Amino acid sequence: MPTETAVLIVLLALVAVVALVLVRRRSGGAASRSQPNPTLAAAVPDLRRRLGRTRSALAQAFRRSALDEAFWEELEEALLAADVGTEVTAELLAEVRARHPATPEAARVALEELIADSMSGADRSLHLDGNPAVILVVGVNGTGKTTTIAKLAKRLGDEGHRVVLAAADTFRAAAVEQLRTWGARLEVPVVAGASGADPASVAFEALETARRERADVVVVDTAGRLQSKTNLMDELAKIKRVLERNGASVSEVLLVLDGTTGQNAVGQAEAFRAAVDVTGLVLTKLDGTAKGGAAIAIERRLGIPVKELGVGEGLDDLVPFDPRAYAEALLEP
């Protein structure tokens, strides 16, 4: 009997230990799911810091004591200096005035709400349809396109995706080498062709590489030669056509724009939209500039959602665009 009792005690103890471990695992899992993503949690204060120069310039108008014509003129000048654009600035001021704010602070709150509300509702998610999903990244040279691709690859990898990069800007050796350098750093395969090779063939080879290696996302870097607009249109259309003919789904066409170039960025976007169906915008170089209002003008003028903001040179300095966080970063004192 003592032996049987001892065995029973040991078994009960083992059951208790197993039960305790299971409870802790479940509670730990629940806790990890309920905690906010640290990257997203840091995005709002970081965006606020990055847009500090724009916010400081706009804040000058709201320090006035009276809501008179001098206030409205100063606010108009501040919005124009922030690259919101003449037409959009006039629209925003008319809509703020229509709310009849009593003080400069009330006008600030109204403007913040107006910007956030007017930019809400658009689909800003990054669609990854297809196996593999294909993301075309387009934009003129010098906008930070290749670096944006590296940042995007880093985030996708952090989310558990297997990524292949296609260096289809075949007429710029520097772009190919830059992408190869990023690929080596991120341990992501980069498919490149010979100098001057057909960009569509490079994109196709990247697609085949992704299928062989069971990667689920292909990100394609493309040329940005707006001076040869007809060739660019043909090239982008061919890349998309070749990929889709071979069973791929081009789920996103992201246009990278230098956020400091104002109306030039609008013109570039219109040219690229004529060449290919742009699904989303990435605005870069908004850190350290006083022209952080460009996202408002560009989205209103073009009707294409801003999906990402480039706010620095680090690999983690690409943040999903959130209208309310953006409005707060611009206008919250």
Short mmCIF file of C-alpha atoms in Angstrom, two decimals:
data_model
loop_
_atom_site.label_atom_id
_atom_site.label_comp_id
_atom_site.label_asym_id
_atom_site.label_seq_id
_atom_site.Cartn_x
_atom_site.Cartn_y
_atom_site.Cartn_z
CA MET A 1 0.00 0.00 0.00
CA PRO A 2 2.74 2.57 0.84
CA THR A 3 4.27 1.95 -2.60
CA GLU A 4 0.92 2.41 -4.35
CA THR A 5 0.30 5.59 -2.34
CA ALA A 6 3.71 6.98 -3.29
CA VAL A 7 3.09 6.26 -6.98
CA LEU A 8 -0.31 7.94 -6.78
CA ILE A 9 1.22 11.02 -5.16
CA VAL A 10 3.89 11.23 -7.87
CA LEU A 11 1.28 10.91 -10.62
CA LEU A 12 -0.89 13.61 -9.06
CA ALA A 13 2.14 15.87 -8.77
CA LEU A 14 2.99 15.33 -12.44
CA VAL A 15 -0.60 16.12 -13.46
CA ALA A 16 -0.48 19.32 -11.40
CA VAL A 17 2.80 20.39 -13.01
CA VAL A 18 1.47 19.75 -16.53
CA ALA A 19 -1.73 21.67 -15.76
CA LEU A 20 0.28 24.61 -14.40
CA VAL A 21 2.46 24.73 -17.50
CA LEU A 22 -0.59 24.68 -19.79
CA VAL A 23 -2.27 27.48 -17.84
CA ARG A 24 0.86 29.61 -17.99
CA ARG A 25 1.24 29.03 -21.72
CA ARG A 26 -2.36 30.00 -22.37
CA SER A 27 -2.19 33.11 -20.21
CA GLY A 28 1.15 34.07 -21.73
CA GLY A 29 -0.25 33.66 -25.24
CA ALA A 30 -3.28 35.76 -24.41
CA ALA A 31 -1.03 38.45 -22.97
CA SER A 32 1.17 38.53 -26.05
CA ARG A 33 -1.86 38.84 -28.32
CA SER A 34 -3.37 41.66 -26.29
CA GLN A 35 -0.19 43.74 -26.20
CA PRO A 36 0.13 46.33 -28.98
CA ASN A 37 2.68 45.87 -31.72
CA PRO A 38 5.75 47.79 -30.43
CA THR A 39 6.55 49.12 -33.91
CA LEU A 40 3.05 50.55 -34.34
CA ALA A 41 3.00 51.83 -30.77
CA ALA A 42 6.20 53.77 -31.44
CA ALA A 43 5.04 55.07 -34.83
CA VAL A 44 2.88 57.98 -33.59
CA PRO A 45 5.42 59.67 -31.29
CA ASP A 46 8.19 58.98 -33.82
CA LEU A 47 6.12 60.48 -36.64
CA ARG A 48 5.46 63.49 -34.42
CA ARG A 49 9.19 63.93 -33.88
CA ARG A 50 9.97 63.54 -37.58
CA LEU A 51 7.36 66.14 -38.60
CA GLY A 52 8.50 68.57 -35.92
CA ARG A 53 9.62 71.31 -38.33
CA THR A 54 6.27 71.35 -40.12
CA ARG A 55 4.37 71.35 -36.84
CA SER A 56 6.46 74.22 -35.45
CA ALA A 57 5.80 76.33 -38.54
CA LEU A 58 2.05 75.72 -38.38
CA ALA A 59 1.96 76.34 -34.63
CA GLN A 60 2.97 79.98 -35.08
CA ALA A 61 -0.45 80.88 -36.47
CA PHE A 62 -2.32 79.23 -33.61
CA ARG A 63 -0.40 81.25 -31.00
CA ARG A 64 -2.31 84.36 -31.97
CA SER A 65 -4.76 85.67 -29.38
CA ALA A 66 -7.49 86.76 -31.79
CA LEU A 67 -9.32 84.94 -34.57
CA ASP A 68 -9.13 87.82 -37.05
CA GLU A 69 -8.18 88.16 -40.70
CA ALA A 70 -4.51 88.36 -39.76
CA PHE A 71 -4.85 84.91 -38.21
CA TRP A 72 -6.40 83.41 -41.35
CA GLU A 73 -3.76 85.00 -43.56
CA GLU A 74 -0.94 83.63 -41.39
CA LEU A 75 -2.53 80.17 -41.33
CA GLU A 76 -2.89 80.25 -45.12
CA GLU A 77 0.78 81.16 -45.51
CA ALA A 78 1.80 78.38 -43.12
CA LEU A 79 -0.22 75.75 -45.00
CA LEU A 80 1.23 76.88 -48.32
CA ALA A 81 4.76 76.75 -46.88
CA ALA A 82 4.01 73.20 -45.66
CA ASP A 83 3.33 72.24 -49.31
CA VAL A 84 -0.39 71.67 -48.86
CA GLY A 85 -0.91 73.47 -52.18
CA THR A 86 -2.95 76.49 -53.21
CA GLU A 87 -6.17 74.73 -54.16
CA VAL A 88 -6.26 72.35 -51.19
CA THR A 89 -5.30 75.13 -48.73
CA ALA A 90 -8.24 77.23 -49.95
CA GLU A 91 -10.59 74.25 -49.56
CA LEU A 92 -9.38 73.48 -46.03
CA LEU A 93 -9.62 77.08 -44.84
CA ALA A 94 -13.14 77.44 -46.26
CA GLU A 95 -14.24 74.27 -44.48
CA VAL A 96 -12.65 75.33 -41.18
CA ARG A 97 -14.30 78.77 -41.40
CA ALA A 98 -17.65 77.07 -42.06
CA ARG A 99 -17.37 75.42 -38.63
CA HIS A 100 -17.28 78.91 -37.02
CA PRO A 101 -14.46 78.36 -34.51
CA ALA A 102 -14.36 80.96 -31.74
CA THR A 103 -10.62 80.94 -31.03
CA PRO A 104 -7.35 80.04 -32.81
CA GLU A 105 -7.21 76.87 -30.68
CA ALA A 106 -10.70 75.89 -31.79
CA ALA A 107 -9.62 76.48 -35.39
CA ARG A 108 -6.60 74.20 -34.82
CA VAL A 109 -8.82 71.43 -33.46
CA ALA A 110 -11.24 71.85 -36.37
CA LEU A 111 -8.40 71.69 -38.91
CA GLU A 112 -6.91 68.59 -37.30
CA GLU A 113 -10.29 66.83 -37.32
CA LEU A 114 -10.96 67.93 -40.89
CA ILE A 115 -7.64 66.56 -42.19
CA ALA A 116 -8.06 63.28 -40.33
CA ASP A 117 -11.71 62.83 -41.37
CA SER A 118 -11.16 63.78 -45.01
CA MET A 119 -8.35 61.23 -45.37
CA SER A 120 -10.14 58.44 -43.52
CA GLY A 121 -12.00 55.66 -45.26
CA ALA A 122 -9.44 54.89 -47.97
CA ASP A 123 -8.06 51.36 -48.24
CA ARG A 124 -4.48 51.70 -47.00
CA SER A 125 -3.73 48.04 -46.41
CA LEU A 126 -0.92 46.38 -48.33
CA HIS A 127 -2.57 43.66 -50.39
CA LEU A 128 -0.62 40.44 -50.84
CA ASP A 129 -2.86 38.47 -53.18
CA GLY A 130 -1.52 35.55 -55.16
CA ASN A 131 1.14 32.96 -54.53
CA PRO A 132 3.52 34.60 -54.76
CA ALA A 133 2.11 38.11 -54.45
CA VAL A 134 3.83 40.67 -56.68
CA ILE A 135 4.47 44.29 -55.72
CA LEU A 136 5.68 46.66 -58.44
CA VAL A 137 7.51 49.69 -57.07
CA VAL A 138 7.69 52.66 -59.43
CA GLY A 139 9.03 56.20 -59.18
CA VAL A 140 11.60 58.56 -60.66
CA ASN A 141 15.27 58.27 -59.80
CA GLY A 142 16.23 60.05 -56.61
CA THR A 143 12.97 59.59 -54.70
CA GLY A 144 14.39 56.88 -52.43
CA LYS A 145 12.71 54.07 -54.37
CA THR A 146 15.40 51.40 -53.91
CA THR A 147 15.82 52.19 -50.21
CA THR A 148 12.03 52.03 -49.80
CA ILE A 149 12.09 48.54 -51.34
CA ALA A 150 14.71 47.46 -48.78
CA LYS A 151 12.59 48.84 -45.92
CA LEU A 152 9.52 47.08 -47.29
CA ALA A 153 11.44 43.80 -47.61
CA LYS A 154 12.65 44.16 -44.03
CA ARG A 155 9.12 44.65 -42.71
CA LEU A 156 7.68 41.80 -44.78
CA GLY A 157 10.44 39.52 -43.51
CA ASP A 158 9.74 40.57 -39.92
CA GLU A 159 6.09 39.63 -40.51
CA GLY A 160 7.13 36.14 -41.56
CA HIS A 161 7.04 36.49 -45.35
CA ARG A 162 9.70 35.07 -47.65
CA VAL A 163 10.69 37.77 -50.13
CA VAL A 164 12.49 37.84 -53.48
CA LEU A 165 13.65 41.15 -54.96
CA ALA A 166 13.78 41.82 -58.72
CA ALA A 167 16.29 44.41 -59.97
CA ALA A 168 14.33 45.36 -63.09
CA ASP A 169 15.82 48.87 -63.36
CA THR A 170 18.35 47.33 -65.74
CA PHE A 171 19.62 50.56 -67.30
CA ARG A 172 21.05 51.88 -64.03
CA ALA A 173 23.92 49.74 -62.78
CA ALA A 174 24.00 51.71 -59.53
CA ALA A 175 20.38 50.77 -58.77
CA VAL A 176 21.12 47.08 -59.33
CA GLU A 177 24.20 47.18 -57.11
CA GLN A 178 22.33 49.08 -54.41
CA LEU A 179 19.57 46.47 -54.40
CA ARG A 180 22.13 43.67 -54.26
CA THR A 181 23.78 45.33 -51.26
CA TRP A 182 20.46 45.61 -49.45
CA GLY A 183 19.61 42.02 -50.36
CA ALA A 184 22.87 40.74 -48.90
CA ARG A 185 22.31 42.73 -45.73
CA LEU A 186 18.75 41.45 -45.35
CA GLU A 187 19.61 37.93 -46.54
CA VAL A 188 16.97 38.25 -49.27
CA PRO A 189 17.55 36.85 -52.79
CA VAL A 190 18.00 39.47 -55.52
CA VAL A 191 17.41 38.53 -59.16
CA ALA A 192 19.22 40.76 -61.67
CA GLY A 193 20.01 40.56 -65.38
CA ALA A 194 22.80 41.92 -67.53
CA SER A 195 23.05 45.68 -68.02
CA GLY A 196 20.31 46.76 -70.41
CA ALA A 197 18.45 43.45 -70.16
CA ASP A 198 14.71 43.32 -70.75
CA PRO A 199 13.13 44.38 -67.41
CA ALA A 200 10.16 42.03 -67.99
CA SER A 201 12.53 39.06 -68.29
CA VAL A 202 14.14 39.97 -64.96
CA ALA A 203 10.73 40.20 -63.31
CA PHE A 204 9.78 36.83 -64.81
CA GLU A 205 12.99 35.20 -63.53
CA ALA A 206 12.28 36.62 -60.05
CA LEU A 207 8.81 35.08 -60.21
CA GLU A 208 10.29 31.68 -61.13
CA THR A 209 12.89 32.01 -58.35
CA ALA A 210 10.15 32.75 -55.83
CA ARG A 211 8.23 29.67 -56.91
CA ARG A 212 11.30 27.44 -56.68
CA GLU A 213 12.26 28.76 -53.26
CA ARG A 214 8.66 28.91 -52.02
CA ALA A 215 8.80 32.63 -51.37
CA ASP A 216 5.42 34.32 -51.06
CA VAL A 217 6.22 37.91 -52.11
CA VAL A 218 8.15 39.32 -55.10
CA VAL A 219 9.04 43.03 -54.97
CA VAL A 220 10.04 44.47 -58.35
CA ASP A 221 12.21 47.59 -58.69
CA THR A 222 11.46 49.39 -61.96
CA ALA A 223 12.96 52.21 -64.02
CA GLY A 224 12.09 55.84 -63.43
CA ARG A 225 12.98 57.58 -66.67
CA LEU A 226 10.17 60.10 -67.08
CA GLN A 227 12.07 61.81 -69.90
CA SER A 228 11.25 58.78 -72.06
CA LYS A 229 7.62 58.62 -71.01
CA THR A 230 6.39 56.43 -73.88
CA ASN A 231 9.13 53.86 -73.30
CA LEU A 232 8.39 53.88 -69.59
CA MET A 233 4.69 53.23 -70.18
CA ASP A 234 5.49 50.37 -72.54
CA GLU A 235 8.05 48.91 -70.14
CA LEU A 236 5.78 48.94 -67.09
CA ALA A 237 2.84 47.57 -69.07
CA LYS A 238 5.04 44.76 -70.43
CA ILE A 239 6.31 43.78 -66.97
CA LYS A 240 2.76 43.53 -65.68
CA ARG A 241 1.56 41.67 -68.78
CA VAL A 242 4.40 39.11 -68.66
CA LEU A 243 3.87 38.42 -64.97
CA GLU A 244 0.11 38.01 -65.31
CA ARG A 245 0.48 35.78 -68.37
CA ASN A 246 2.56 33.46 -66.23
CA GLY A 247 -0.02 33.15 -63.50
CA ALA A 248 1.13 35.93 -61.18
CA SER A 249 -1.16 38.49 -59.60
CA VAL A 250 0.25 42.03 -59.41
CA SER A 251 -1.48 42.93 -56.16
CA GLU A 252 0.13 46.33 -55.57
CA VAL A 253 1.72 49.06 -57.69
CA LEU A 254 3.35 51.44 -55.23
CA LEU A 255 4.50 54.84 -56.45
CA VAL A 256 7.36 56.35 -54.45
CA LEU A 257 7.31 60.16 -54.34
CA ASP A 258 9.73 62.61 -52.75
CA GLY A 259 7.45 64.38 -50.30
CA THR A 260 9.51 67.57 -50.42
CA THR A 261 8.94 68.26 -54.13
CA GLY A 262 5.37 69.50 -53.84
CA GLN A 263 3.61 70.05 -57.14
CA ASN A 264 6.38 68.21 -59.02
CA ALA A 265 5.34 65.07 -57.12
CA VAL A 266 1.77 65.55 -58.34
CA GLY A 267 2.98 65.78 -61.93
CA GLN A 268 5.09 62.64 -61.54
CA ALA A 269 2.14 60.76 -60.09
CA GLU A 270 -0.08 61.74 -62.98
CA ALA A 271 2.53 60.50 -65.48
CA PHE A 272 2.96 57.14 -63.74
CA ARG A 273 -0.78 56.70 -63.33
CA ALA A 274 -1.08 57.03 -67.09
CA ALA A 275 1.47 54.22 -67.49
CA VAL A 276 0.20 51.75 -64.91
CA ASP A 277 -2.65 51.42 -62.41
CA VAL A 278 -1.07 52.86 -59.27
CA THR A 279 -2.70 51.38 -56.15
CA GLY A 280 -0.90 53.33 -53.44
CA LEU A 281 1.62 56.07 -52.69
CA VAL A 282 4.77 56.04 -50.58
CA LEU A 283 5.93 59.52 -49.53
CA THR A 284 9.61 59.74 -48.61
CA LYS A 285 11.96 62.29 -47.08
CA LEU A 286 9.34 63.82 -44.79
CA ASP A 287 11.74 63.76 -41.82
CA GLY A 288 13.44 67.06 -41.08
CA THR A 289 11.44 69.02 -43.65
CA ALA A 290 9.02 71.89 -43.18
CA LYS A 291 6.96 70.57 -46.10
CA GLY A 292 5.25 67.71 -44.27
CA GLY A 293 1.79 68.69 -45.51
CA ALA A 294 2.40 67.21 -48.96
CA ALA A 295 0.41 64.05 -48.20
CA ILE A 296 -2.80 66.08 -47.91
CA ALA A 297 -2.39 67.78 -51.28
CA ILE A 298 -1.18 64.74 -53.18
CA GLU A 299 -3.94 62.45 -51.95
CA ARG A 300 -6.69 65.03 -52.48
CA ARG A 301 -5.50 65.90 -55.97
CA LEU A 302 -4.95 62.35 -57.18
CA GLY A 303 -7.43 60.25 -55.25
CA ILE A 304 -4.74 57.60 -54.69
CA PRO A 305 -4.28 56.53 -51.05
CA VAL A 306 -1.02 57.24 -49.27
CA LYS A 307 -0.07 53.85 -47.84
CA GLU A 308 3.39 54.44 -46.39
CA LEU A 309 5.56 57.29 -45.12
CA GLY A 310 9.34 57.28 -45.28
CA VAL A 311 10.51 59.19 -42.23
CA GLY A 312 14.23 58.42 -42.06
CA GLU A 313 17.09 56.42 -43.53
CA GLY A 314 16.93 53.44 -41.18
CA LEU A 315 15.45 50.13 -42.28
CA ASP A 316 12.57 50.56 -39.82
CA ASP A 317 11.80 54.12 -40.96
CA LEU A 318 8.87 53.17 -43.16
CA VAL A 319 5.58 53.57 -41.30
CA PRO A 320 2.04 52.71 -42.43
CA PHE A 321 0.12 55.90 -43.08
CA ASP A 322 -2.57 56.62 -40.52
CA PRO A 323 -4.59 59.81 -41.20
CA ARG A 324 -5.36 60.58 -37.57
CA ALA A 325 -1.80 60.01 -36.40
CA TYR A 326 -0.59 62.15 -39.29
CA ALA A 327 -2.99 65.01 -38.46
CA GLU A 328 -1.96 64.87 -34.81
CA ALA A 329 1.73 64.89 -35.73
CA LEU A 330 1.16 68.00 -37.85
CA LEU A 331 -1.05 70.00 -35.51
CA GLU A 332 -1.06 68.74 -31.89
CA PRO A 333 0.88 71.24 -29.73
#
